[in-house]
Amino acid sequence: MEKQFVYSFNEGSKDMRDILGGKGANLAEMTKIGLPVPFGFTVSTEACKKYYEDGGKIDQGIIDEILTKLDELENVMGKKLGDPQDPLLVSVRSGAPISMPGMMDTVLNLGLNDETVVALGKLTENERFAYDSYRRFLQMFGDVVMEVPMKRFNEIFDGKKAEVGAVYDVDLTTEDLKSIIEGYKALYVEVLGHAFPQDPKEQLMEAVKAVFRSWGNDRAILYRKLNEISDDLGTAVNVQSMVFGNKGNDSGTGVAFTRNPATGEKKLYGEFLVNAQGEDVVAGIRTPKKIDQMADSFADAYAEFEKIANLLEQHYHDMQDMEFTVENGKLFMLQTRNGKRTAEAAVNIAVDMVNEGLIDKKTALLRIEPEFVEHLLHPRFDADEEAAATAIAKGLNASPGAGCGRICFSADEAAEVAASGEKAVLVRTETSPEDLAGMVAAQGILTQHGGATSHAAVVARGMGKCCVTGCAALDIDEEAKTLTIGDKVFTDKDYISIDGSTGEVFEGMLKLVPVEISGNFNTIMKWADEIRTLKIRTNADTPRDAQQAVEFGAEGIGLCRTEHMFFDEERIPAIREMIVAEDEEARRKALAKLLPFQKSDFKGMYKAMGERPMTVRLLDPPLHEFLPKTPEDMEQLSKSSGIAPERLEVLAENLKEVNPMLGHRGCRLAITYPEIAEMQVEAILTAAIEVCEEEGIEIVPEIMIPLVCSRNELLNVKETVDKTAERVMEEKGRRITYMVGTMIEIPRAALRADDIAKAAEFFSFGTNDLTQMTFGFSRDDTTNIIKDYIDRGIWDANPFQTLDQSGVGHLIETAVTLGKKSRPGIKLGICGEHGGDPRSIEFCHKAGLQYVSCSPFRVPVARLAAAQAVIKEEQA
Ligand code: PEP
Ligand code: MG
């Protein structure tokens, strides 16, 4: 049999999405189950592919098939395209297998020409309506199909309005519209060199071609690239007979969801307009009525619509988003599709549908976008206020949630403003460890520089605070205390709002909606836990964050960054003393001051975690991060260390590194200054032993050595760890089991993982550094370059946010295989920021890791993503 390229609505089904596109498949399905759908046909995605294969031409065989289906349509409708007495009019719409907003718009009323417009006027007994439809069609067809600039149509239209003194479009008379139509027709000749095609069949073929062409336009190509949609799918074209909702007071049109898409409430939600066409609802000229008031206008049609809505939901097992028209009291369905919904609605609908027996738990879990889950845990802006506001800048959506307040240019200011009872937003070129107090006090953090794993981003995510980084449009003068965005200058008297979920920045204070975690959310999490095999740990450095993470379901701590424990104002002086110490004795003196802080923090964290595992990492950062910055800092340090200010200047200068990320950090610190590791191990072991005794529990400390690239480095530090542990256990009179492992965050470590595993009881993949060093892209300085790469389609995603599976992922897989080879029982996890990214989590599941570790607020995201990874694997 010859290949079929065109399908009448009664020949398809919802399972033919690939061939008929989403819209076409659903129109066919509704036709199949006997719903009132205006008849029509779909030109398939196969025809689109052939159009491209043939170099932008519709094959004669396909043209013939379209004409045959048109004949059939005319027979069903009892009307003919172009008939001067009773013309058939059709709509032409694109419809790809995956919904692609921004593709070709709809063309309505195709088939109108100088003759049929007269018939339409008579049939509707409304001449003005007919000429207005014709005018709109000329405009739509010109813009979408013939590529005549819309601006030129508007000039003619607005010119006429001005000429006759019309304020609104509806003030134009039939005669005015006729004159506009003449102007439009002349414009076709001027721009295209030929007249508007009066022949409806020619109009139809041109419209089909235009839809095919739109598949290849720049916008569509970019959209597909960004959303990883294959260029090979092609789009279908739906040709459907027009029904008119604007035929009088017994006609109307509307859109509705089977459930409330904002809350999930099981009740029809939507609106409709009496005596109107689809466009009027969108145009917002008239205020639509609530859907349940439809019963007052057309009781029968409404009763039928309610029945159909219910039936469609039962049929599709999902919430539907429907379009309909009522023509002279009779209901027609124009579209149905699975409805988009908020995070809250997604959770409520999924649980309700399982309870109603409509779907099973696994389907319910797959229905919820893991990314969405985090939105439920943070305050957000009132949706209407945010939609009405215009963003004044956009940066990287570094940590979700919303915050607003007075602009503060320093941590101190933020702390002061917050202490006075006002809300603060910390605005910085970039943040540093010393900004911590300000970050705690602020509602949100906005920085000009920095990427997804910059200090501000990592710390904000840990605290569950909203944060926008890498916002290049900001021009911050911290001295003058001004923030300039474009022409506008803000001072510390002004207020801004930031949305960490979108990266948008707004002027003034937007209204916030508080967090409310529903019982259904917990139900979903419980179902996810029943299915997932990956354990979920958290990255936390304070007892408070650890507690928060446990409440969100964390099963352990995958990374405690000990350097974060020194950010506190009380502790920074001691760590500074340690850094500038000129000999071991001075360093030990400073370390002794830090020991009690470390020990009490670890005790707090062990208490919060109980017997859950906790990986504590030895000091990692480049030391100069902690160096004094202001003259006051210098003075204080000089006093506490007894080193003269001039000498301090020299010491600080000596500590500066050209490339600190690749310099004196990680295990290199413990190798050059073993006493740092000694102090930390003493704090860890003492804390663990004391908590074991106080709480009557068993704790197995996990000590992690960062930035290792060779076994000998690891062995060197491990020796310090073991020696110190022995000493502490002796002193405490109690032996406990502890583990020593390493981070795999340097490509060489992944390649030499078999050798390294001989000395490591566990591996934790530090994919922030591993990405940085595999790509050779700085994790802090390259946000704008990466944005540019993505805009140009060179990369699909930011590798610091979504794991680069083929490169960095390949190194992980290599390390997993090699590590298991020399130590079959090796513990494997990930603690880079990717541990909270759903797609990366799916990869970790497949790669055979045992756990992922992420910031506390991403724990629920990870629980769901880990369950989805199992379900997807089962279904593959
Ligand atoms: C990493 O590099 O992935 C990691 C977790 O360590 P940090 O971000 O602290 O360098
Ligand atoms: Mg690292």
PDB file of C-alpha atoms in Angstrom, residues 7-251:
ATOM      1  CA  TYR A   7      -5.492  11.523   7.738  1.00  0.00           C
ATOM      2  CA  SER A   8      -9.105  12.516   8.313  1.00  0.00           C
ATOM      3  CA  PHE A   9      -9.962  13.029  11.975  1.00  0.00           C
ATOM      4  CA  ASN A  10     -11.820   9.703  11.986  1.00  0.00           C
ATOM      5  CA  GLU A  11      -8.723   7.784  10.926  1.00  0.00           C
ATOM      6  CA  GLY A  12      -6.373   8.584  13.788  1.00  0.00           C
ATOM      7  CA  SER A  13      -5.992   8.157  17.529  1.00  0.00           C
ATOM      8  CA  LYS A  14      -4.100   9.554  20.485  1.00  0.00           C
ATOM      9  CA  ASP A  15      -1.394   6.960  19.952  1.00  0.00           C
ATOM     10  CA  MET A  16      -0.455   8.528  16.610  1.00  0.00           C
ATOM     11  CA  ARG A  17       1.205  11.565  18.122  1.00  0.00           C
ATOM     12  CA  ASP A  18       4.419  11.051  16.164  1.00  0.00           C
ATOM     13  CA  ILE A  19       2.565  11.164  12.856  1.00  0.00           C
ATOM     14  CA  LEU A  20      -0.333  13.510  13.640  1.00  0.00           C
ATOM     15  CA  GLY A  21       1.329  15.771  16.202  1.00  0.00           C
ATOM     16  CA  GLY A  22      -0.144  16.331  19.663  1.00  0.00           C
ATOM     17  CA  LYS A  23      -3.064  18.471  18.541  1.00  0.00           C
ATOM     18  CA  GLY A  24      -3.983  16.256  15.586  1.00  0.00           C
ATOM     19  CA  ALA A  25      -3.780  13.047  17.611  1.00  0.00           C
ATOM     20  CA  ASN A  26      -6.116  14.454  20.265  1.00  0.00           C
ATOM     21  CA  LEU A  27      -8.595  15.809  17.723  1.00  0.00           C
ATOM     22  CA  ALA A  28      -8.656  12.326  16.147  1.00  0.00           C
ATOM     23  CA  GLU A  29      -9.086  10.690  19.547  1.00  0.00           C
ATOM     24  CA  MET A  30     -12.002  12.950  20.475  1.00  0.00           C
ATOM     25  CA  THR A  31     -13.583  12.191  17.093  1.00  0.00           C
ATOM     26  CA  LYS A  32     -13.056   8.466  17.671  1.00  0.00           C
ATOM     27  CA  ILE A  33     -14.790   8.455  21.036  1.00  0.00           C
ATOM     28  CA  GLY A  34     -17.758  10.262  19.561  1.00  0.00           C
ATOM     29  CA  LEU A  35     -17.271  13.791  20.855  1.00  0.00           C
ATOM     30  CA  PRO A  36     -18.544  16.727  18.815  1.00  0.00           C
ATOM     31  CA  VAL A  37     -15.414  17.864  16.968  1.00  0.00           C
ATOM     32  CA  PRO A  38     -15.746  20.010  13.840  1.00  0.00           C
ATOM     33  CA  PHE A  39     -14.542  17.670  11.139  1.00  0.00           C
ATOM     34  CA  GLY A  40     -11.175  18.053   9.464  1.00  0.00           C
ATOM     35  CA  PHE A  41      -7.950  16.353   8.546  1.00  0.00           C
ATOM     36  CA  THR A  42      -4.294  16.337   9.508  1.00  0.00           C
ATOM     37  CA  VAL A  43      -1.394  16.559   7.090  1.00  0.00           C
ATOM     38  CA  SER A  44       1.201  14.365   8.791  1.00  0.00           C
ATOM     39  CA  THR A  45       4.689  15.025  10.095  1.00  0.00           C
ATOM     40  CA  GLU A  46       5.807  12.552   7.416  1.00  0.00           C
ATOM     41  CA  ALA A  47       4.573  15.002   4.786  1.00  0.00           C
ATOM     42  CA  CYS A  48       6.619  17.692   6.507  1.00  0.00           C
ATOM     43  CA  LYS A  49       9.734  15.536   6.404  1.00  0.00           C
ATOM     44  CA  LYS A  50       9.124  14.845   2.717  1.00  0.00           C
ATOM     45  CA  TYR A  51       8.704  18.580   2.108  1.00  0.00           C
ATOM     46  CA  TYR A  52      12.223  19.088   3.441  1.00  0.00           C
ATOM     47  CA  GLU A  53      13.629  16.056   1.615  1.00  0.00           C
ATOM     48  CA  ASP A  54      12.233  17.500  -1.608  1.00  0.00           C
ATOM     49  CA  GLY A  55      13.955  20.807  -1.011  1.00  0.00           C
ATOM     50  CA  GLY A  56      10.923  22.803   0.205  1.00  0.00           C
ATOM     51  CA  LYS A  57       8.249  21.520  -2.177  1.00  0.00           C
ATOM     52  CA  ILE A  58       4.987  19.704  -1.484  1.00  0.00           C
ATOM     53  CA  ASP A  59       4.956  16.492  -3.464  1.00  0.00           C
ATOM     54  CA  GLN A  60       2.167  16.244  -6.082  1.00  0.00           C
ATOM     55  CA  GLY A  61       0.987  12.970  -4.517  1.00  0.00           C
ATOM     56  CA  ILE A  62       0.545  14.732  -1.179  1.00  0.00           C
ATOM     57  CA  ILE A  63      -1.263  17.671  -2.819  1.00  0.00           C
ATOM     58  CA  ASP A  64      -3.682  15.146  -4.368  1.00  0.00           C
ATOM     59  CA  GLU A  65      -4.172  13.470  -1.006  1.00  0.00           C
ATOM     60  CA  ILE A  66      -4.948  16.819   0.635  1.00  0.00           C
ATOM     61  CA  LEU A  67      -7.502  17.541  -2.083  1.00  0.00           C
ATOM     62  CA  THR A  68      -9.125  14.128  -1.610  1.00  0.00           C
ATOM     63  CA  LYS A  69      -9.408  14.701   2.140  1.00  0.00           C
ATOM     64  CA  LEU A  70     -10.789  18.160   1.428  1.00  0.00           C
ATOM     65  CA  ASP A  71     -13.492  16.560  -0.724  1.00  0.00           C
ATOM     66  CA  GLU A  72     -14.362  14.272   2.139  1.00  0.00           C
ATOM     67  CA  LEU A  73     -14.487  17.205   4.533  1.00  0.00           C
ATOM     68  CA  GLU A  74     -16.764  19.119   2.159  1.00  0.00           C
ATOM     69  CA  ASN A  75     -19.090  16.106   1.939  1.00  0.00           C
ATOM     70  CA  VAL A  76     -19.269  15.701   5.697  1.00  0.00           C
ATOM     71  CA  MET A  77     -19.950  19.406   6.196  1.00  0.00           C
ATOM     72  CA  GLY A  78     -22.260  19.771   3.196  1.00  0.00           C
ATOM     73  CA  LYS A  79     -20.362  22.940   2.249  1.00  0.00           C
ATOM     74  CA  LYS A  80     -17.657  23.692  -0.263  1.00  0.00           C
ATOM     75  CA  LEU A  81     -14.504  25.760   0.085  1.00  0.00           C
ATOM     76  CA  GLY A  82     -15.033  28.920  -1.991  1.00  0.00           C
ATOM     77  CA  ASP A  83     -18.763  28.351  -2.536  1.00  0.00           C
ATOM     78  CA  PRO A  84     -20.243  31.832  -3.096  1.00  0.00           C
ATOM     79  CA  GLN A  85     -23.545  30.813  -1.419  1.00  0.00           C
ATOM     80  CA  ASP A  86     -22.555  28.680   1.569  1.00  0.00           C
ATOM     81  CA  PRO A  87     -18.779  28.615   1.836  1.00  0.00           C
ATOM     82  CA  LEU A  88     -16.787  26.213   3.986  1.00  0.00           C
ATOM     83  CA  LEU A  89     -14.198  28.048   6.054  1.00  0.00           C
ATOM     84  CA  VAL A  90     -11.348  26.298   7.788  1.00  0.00           C
ATOM     85  CA  SER A  91      -8.700  26.970  10.383  1.00  0.00           C
ATOM     86  CA  VAL A  92      -5.107  25.900   9.776  1.00  0.00           C
ATOM     87  CA  ARG A  93      -2.891  25.153  12.772  1.00  0.00           C
ATOM     88  CA  SER A  94       0.529  23.650  13.297  1.00  0.00           C
ATOM     89  CA  GLY A  95       0.963  20.790  15.744  1.00  0.00           C
ATOM     90  CA  ALA A  96       4.280  19.084  16.446  1.00  0.00           C
ATOM     91  CA  PRO A  97       4.594  15.786  18.350  1.00  0.00           C
ATOM     92  CA  ILE A  98       6.004  17.785  21.263  1.00  0.00           C
ATOM     93  CA  SER A  99       4.306  21.069  22.008  1.00  0.00           C
ATOM     94  CA  MET A 100       6.421  23.934  20.727  1.00  0.00           C
ATOM     95  CA  PRO A 101       5.212  27.393  21.592  1.00  0.00           C
ATOM     96  CA  GLY A 102       6.504  30.007  19.214  1.00  0.00           C
ATOM     97  CA  MET A 103       5.919  27.974  16.065  1.00  0.00           C
ATOM     98  CA  MET A 104       3.461  29.128  13.418  1.00  0.00           C
ATOM     99  CA  ASP A 105       0.353  30.842  14.737  1.00  0.00           C
ATOM    100  CA  THR A 106      -3.114  29.848  13.793  1.00  0.00           C
ATOM    101  CA  VAL A 107      -4.799  31.015  10.610  1.00  0.00           C
ATOM    102  CA  LEU A 108      -8.565  31.311  11.052  1.00  0.00           C
ATOM    103  CA  ASN A 109     -11.308  31.796   8.455  1.00  0.00           C
ATOM    104  CA  LEU A 110      -9.264  30.461   5.559  1.00  0.00           C
ATOM    105  CA  GLY A 111     -11.466  30.360   2.481  1.00  0.00           C
ATOM    106  CA  LEU A 112     -12.594  33.962   2.694  1.00  0.00           C
ATOM    107  CA  ASN A 113     -12.275  36.055  -0.450  1.00  0.00           C
ATOM    108  CA  ASP A 114     -14.128  38.889  -2.165  1.00  0.00           C
ATOM    109  CA  GLU A 115     -17.060  36.546  -2.892  1.00  0.00           C
ATOM    110  CA  THR A 116     -17.330  34.348   0.148  1.00  0.00           C
ATOM    111  CA  VAL A 117     -17.195  37.359   2.465  1.00  0.00           C
ATOM    112  CA  VAL A 118     -20.524  38.464   1.013  1.00  0.00           C
ATOM    113  CA  ALA A 119     -22.017  35.016   1.689  1.00  0.00           C
ATOM    114  CA  LEU A 120     -20.669  35.006   5.234  1.00  0.00           C
ATOM    115  CA  GLY A 121     -22.318  38.383   5.851  1.00  0.00           C
ATOM    116  CA  LYS A 122     -25.665  37.051   4.672  1.00  0.00           C
ATOM    117  CA  LEU A 123     -25.411  33.728   6.546  1.00  0.00           C
ATOM    118  CA  THR A 124     -24.550  35.397   9.815  1.00  0.00           C
ATOM    119  CA  GLU A 125     -26.848  38.307   9.084  1.00  0.00           C
ATOM    120  CA  ASN A 126     -23.955  40.436  10.145  1.00  0.00           C
ATOM    121  CA  GLU A 127     -22.115  42.185   7.368  1.00  0.00           C
ATOM    122  CA  ARG A 128     -19.751  43.990   9.684  1.00  0.00           C
ATOM    123  CA  PHE A 129     -18.712  40.694  11.276  1.00  0.00           C
ATOM    124  CA  ALA A 130     -18.020  39.210   7.826  1.00  0.00           C
ATOM    125  CA  TYR A 131     -15.799  42.104   6.737  1.00  0.00           C
ATOM    126  CA  ASP A 132     -14.045  42.189  10.074  1.00  0.00           C
ATOM    127  CA  SER A 133     -13.313  38.447   9.692  1.00  0.00           C
ATOM    128  CA  TYR A 134     -12.025  39.022   6.175  1.00  0.00           C
ATOM    129  CA  ARG A 135      -9.818  41.873   7.349  1.00  0.00           C
ATOM    130  CA  ARG A 136      -8.400  39.705  10.115  1.00  0.00           C
ATOM    131  CA  PHE A 137      -7.843  36.829   7.718  1.00  0.00           C
ATOM    132  CA  LEU A 138      -5.969  39.051   5.232  1.00  0.00           C
ATOM    133  CA  GLN A 139      -3.806  40.224   8.074  1.00  0.00           C
ATOM    134  CA  MET A 140      -3.134  36.766   9.579  1.00  0.00           C
ATOM    135  CA  PHE A 141      -2.556  35.160   6.230  1.00  0.00           C
ATOM    136  CA  GLY A 142      -0.278  37.998   5.151  1.00  0.00           C
ATOM    137  CA  ASP A 143       1.714  37.930   8.347  1.00  0.00           C
ATOM    138  CA  VAL A 144       1.977  34.200   8.990  1.00  0.00           C
ATOM    139  CA  VAL A 145       1.831  32.694   5.512  1.00  0.00           C
ATOM    140  CA  MET A 146       3.129  35.365   3.125  1.00  0.00           C
ATOM    141  CA  GLU A 147       5.514  37.077   5.535  1.00  0.00           C
ATOM    142  CA  VAL A 148       4.226  40.595   4.890  1.00  0.00           C
ATOM    143  CA  PRO A 149       5.387  42.635   7.924  1.00  0.00           C
ATOM    144  CA  MET A 150       2.614  42.979  10.507  1.00  0.00           C
ATOM    145  CA  LYS A 151       3.773  46.525  11.109  1.00  0.00           C
ATOM    146  CA  ARG A 152       2.586  47.520   7.637  1.00  0.00           C
ATOM    147  CA  PHE A 153      -0.898  46.102   8.279  1.00  0.00           C
ATOM    148  CA  ASN A 154      -1.039  47.958  11.570  1.00  0.00           C
ATOM    149  CA  GLU A 155      -0.074  51.215   9.878  1.00  0.00           C
ATOM    150  CA  ILE A 156      -3.015  50.909   7.521  1.00  0.00           C
ATOM    151  CA  PHE A 157      -5.387  49.863  10.298  1.00  0.00           C
ATOM    152  CA  ASP A 158      -4.313  52.560  12.743  1.00  0.00           C
ATOM    153  CA  GLY A 159      -4.260  55.111   9.950  1.00  0.00           C
ATOM    154  CA  LYS A 160      -7.916  54.422   9.247  1.00  0.00           C
ATOM    155  CA  LYS A 161      -8.808  54.599  12.902  1.00  0.00           C
ATOM    156  CA  ALA A 162      -7.136  57.967  13.211  1.00  0.00           C
ATOM    157  CA  GLU A 163      -8.739  59.194  10.008  1.00  0.00           C
ATOM    158  CA  VAL A 164     -12.281  58.421  11.174  1.00  0.00           C
ATOM    159  CA  GLY A 165     -11.598  59.238  14.831  1.00  0.00           C
ATOM    160  CA  ALA A 166     -12.249  55.675  16.078  1.00  0.00           C
ATOM    161  CA  VAL A 167     -11.039  55.058  19.625  1.00  0.00           C
ATOM    162  CA  TYR A 168     -11.652  51.286  19.696  1.00  0.00           C
ATOM    163  CA  ASP A 169     -11.549  48.728  16.897  1.00  0.00           C
ATOM    164  CA  VAL A 170     -15.278  48.201  17.336  1.00  0.00           C
ATOM    165  CA  ASP A 171     -15.870  51.848  16.414  1.00  0.00           C
ATOM    166  CA  LEU A 172     -14.951  51.076  12.806  1.00  0.00           C
ATOM    167  CA  THR A 173     -17.921  50.741  10.474  1.00  0.00           C
ATOM    168  CA  THR A 174     -18.382  48.169   7.697  1.00  0.00           C
ATOM    169  CA  GLU A 175     -17.380  50.812   5.178  1.00  0.00           C
ATOM    170  CA  ASP A 176     -14.209  51.589   7.125  1.00  0.00           C
ATOM    171  CA  LEU A 177     -13.376  47.868   7.178  1.00  0.00           C
ATOM    172  CA  LYS A 178     -13.944  47.599   3.433  1.00  0.00           C
ATOM    173  CA  SER A 179     -11.547  50.444   2.848  1.00  0.00           C
ATOM    174  CA  ILE A 180      -8.962  48.810   5.128  1.00  0.00           C
ATOM    175  CA  ILE A 181      -9.345  45.580   3.136  1.00  0.00           C
ATOM    176  CA  GLU A 182      -8.572  47.472  -0.076  1.00  0.00           C
ATOM    177  CA  GLY A 183      -5.493  48.919   1.606  1.00  0.00           C
ATOM    178  CA  TYR A 184      -4.388  45.441   2.686  1.00  0.00           C
ATOM    179  CA  LYS A 185      -4.825  44.036  -0.805  1.00  0.00           C
ATOM    180  CA  ALA A 186      -2.720  46.850  -2.226  1.00  0.00           C
ATOM    181  CA  LEU A 187      -0.077  46.107   0.384  1.00  0.00           C
ATOM    182  CA  TYR A 188       0.144  42.470  -0.842  1.00  0.00           C
ATOM    183  CA  VAL A 189       0.856  43.718  -4.350  1.00  0.00           C
ATOM    184  CA  GLU A 190       3.381  46.252  -3.119  1.00  0.00           C
ATOM    185  CA  VAL A 191       5.344  43.840  -0.903  1.00  0.00           C
ATOM    186  CA  LEU A 192       4.963  40.549  -2.781  1.00  0.00           C
ATOM    187  CA  GLY A 193       4.577  41.735  -6.324  1.00  0.00           C
ATOM    188  CA  HIS A 194       1.376  39.735  -6.711  1.00  0.00           C
ATOM    189  CA  ALA A 195      -2.176  39.898  -5.451  1.00  0.00           C
ATOM    190  CA  PHE A 196      -3.634  38.177  -2.399  1.00  0.00           C
ATOM    191  CA  PRO A 197      -4.693  34.697  -3.610  1.00  0.00           C
ATOM    192  CA  GLN A 198      -8.466  34.694  -4.015  1.00  0.00           C
ATOM    193  CA  ASP A 199      -8.519  30.962  -4.742  1.00  0.00           C
ATOM    194  CA  PRO A 200      -9.192  29.166  -1.404  1.00  0.00           C
ATOM    195  CA  LYS A 201      -7.350  26.022  -2.524  1.00  0.00           C
ATOM    196  CA  GLU A 202      -4.284  28.089  -3.254  1.00  0.00           C
ATOM    197  CA  GLN A 203      -4.695  29.728   0.172  1.00  0.00           C
ATOM    198  CA  LEU A 204      -4.829  26.283   1.728  1.00  0.00           C
ATOM    199  CA  MET A 205      -1.681  24.971   0.020  1.00  0.00           C
ATOM    200  CA  GLU A 206       0.213  28.146   0.848  1.00  0.00           C
ATOM    201  CA  ALA A 207      -0.839  27.844   4.501  1.00  0.00           C
ATOM    202  CA  VAL A 208       0.258  24.187   4.682  1.00  0.00           C
ATOM    203  CA  LYS A 209       3.611  25.135   3.181  1.00  0.00           C
ATOM    204  CA  ALA A 210       3.984  27.992   5.661  1.00  0.00           C
ATOM    205  CA  VAL A 211       3.472  25.613   8.587  1.00  0.00           C
ATOM    206  CA  PHE A 212       6.142  23.307   7.205  1.00  0.00           C
ATOM    207  CA  ARG A 213       8.455  26.271   6.699  1.00  0.00           C
ATOM    208  CA  SER A 214       7.902  27.400  10.287  1.00  0.00           C
ATOM    209  CA  TRP A 215       9.449  24.113  11.472  1.00  0.00           C
ATOM    210  CA  GLY A 216      12.720  25.339  10.025  1.00  0.00           C
ATOM    211  CA  ASN A 217      12.679  28.948  11.255  1.00  0.00           C
ATOM    212  CA  ASP A 218      15.423  30.178  13.581  1.00  0.00           C
ATOM    213  CA  ARG A 219      13.101  30.475  16.559  1.00  0.00           C
ATOM    214  CA  ALA A 220      11.876  26.897  16.256  1.00  0.00           C
ATOM    215  CA  ILE A 221      15.391  25.531  15.728  1.00  0.00           C
ATOM    216  CA  LEU A 222      16.654  27.335  18.809  1.00  0.00           C
ATOM    217  CA  TYR A 223      13.666  26.194  20.861  1.00  0.00           C
ATOM    218  CA  ARG A 224      14.331  22.592  19.884  1.00  0.00           C
ATOM    219  CA  LYS A 225      17.985  22.907  20.704  1.00  0.00           C
ATOM    220  CA  LEU A 226      17.270  24.321  24.129  1.00  0.00           C
ATOM    221  CA  ASN A 227      14.679  21.666  24.863  1.00  0.00           C
ATOM    222  CA  GLU A 228      16.586  18.828  23.270  1.00  0.00           C
ATOM    223  CA  ILE A 229      13.867  18.096  20.750  1.00  0.00           C
ATOM    224  CA  SER A 230      15.025  16.300  17.613  1.00  0.00           C
ATOM    225  CA  ASP A 231      15.034  18.306  14.376  1.00  0.00           C
ATOM    226  CA  ASP A 232      13.802  15.178  12.598  1.00  0.00           C
ATOM    227  CA  LEU A 233      10.308  15.078  14.126  1.00  0.00           C
ATOM    228  CA  GLY A 234       8.612  17.523  11.758  1.00  0.00           C
ATOM    229  CA  THR A 235       5.303  19.227  12.371  1.00  0.00           C
ATOM    230  CA  ALA A 236       1.817  18.230  11.308  1.00  0.00           C
ATOM    231  CA  VAL A 237      -0.829  20.641   9.954  1.00  0.00           C
ATOM    232  CA  ASN A 238      -4.416  20.508  11.156  1.00  0.00           C
ATOM    233  CA  VAL A 239      -7.135  21.712   8.788  1.00  0.00           C
ATOM    234  CA  GLN A 240     -10.460  21.968  10.564  1.00  0.00           C
ATOM    235  CA  SER A 241     -13.824  23.361   9.581  1.00  0.00           C
ATOM    236  CA  MET A 242     -14.620  26.628  11.314  1.00  0.00           C
ATOM    237  CA  VAL A 243     -17.427  26.939  13.799  1.00  0.00           C
ATOM    238  CA  PHE A 244     -18.503  30.375  14.882  1.00  0.00           C
ATOM    239  CA  GLY A 245     -18.876  31.408  18.458  1.00  0.00           C
ATOM    240  CA  ASN A 246     -19.750  34.884  17.293  1.00  0.00           C
ATOM    241  CA  LYS A 247     -23.039  34.180  15.616  1.00  0.00           C
ATOM    242  CA  GLY A 248     -25.159  35.834  18.295  1.00  0.00           C
ATOM    243  CA  ASN A 249     -26.192  35.414  21.895  1.00  0.00           C
ATOM    244  CA  ASP A 250     -26.693  31.671  21.604  1.00  0.00           C
ATOM    245  CA  SER A 251     -23.030  31.299  20.565  1.00  0.00           C
TER     246      SER A 251
END
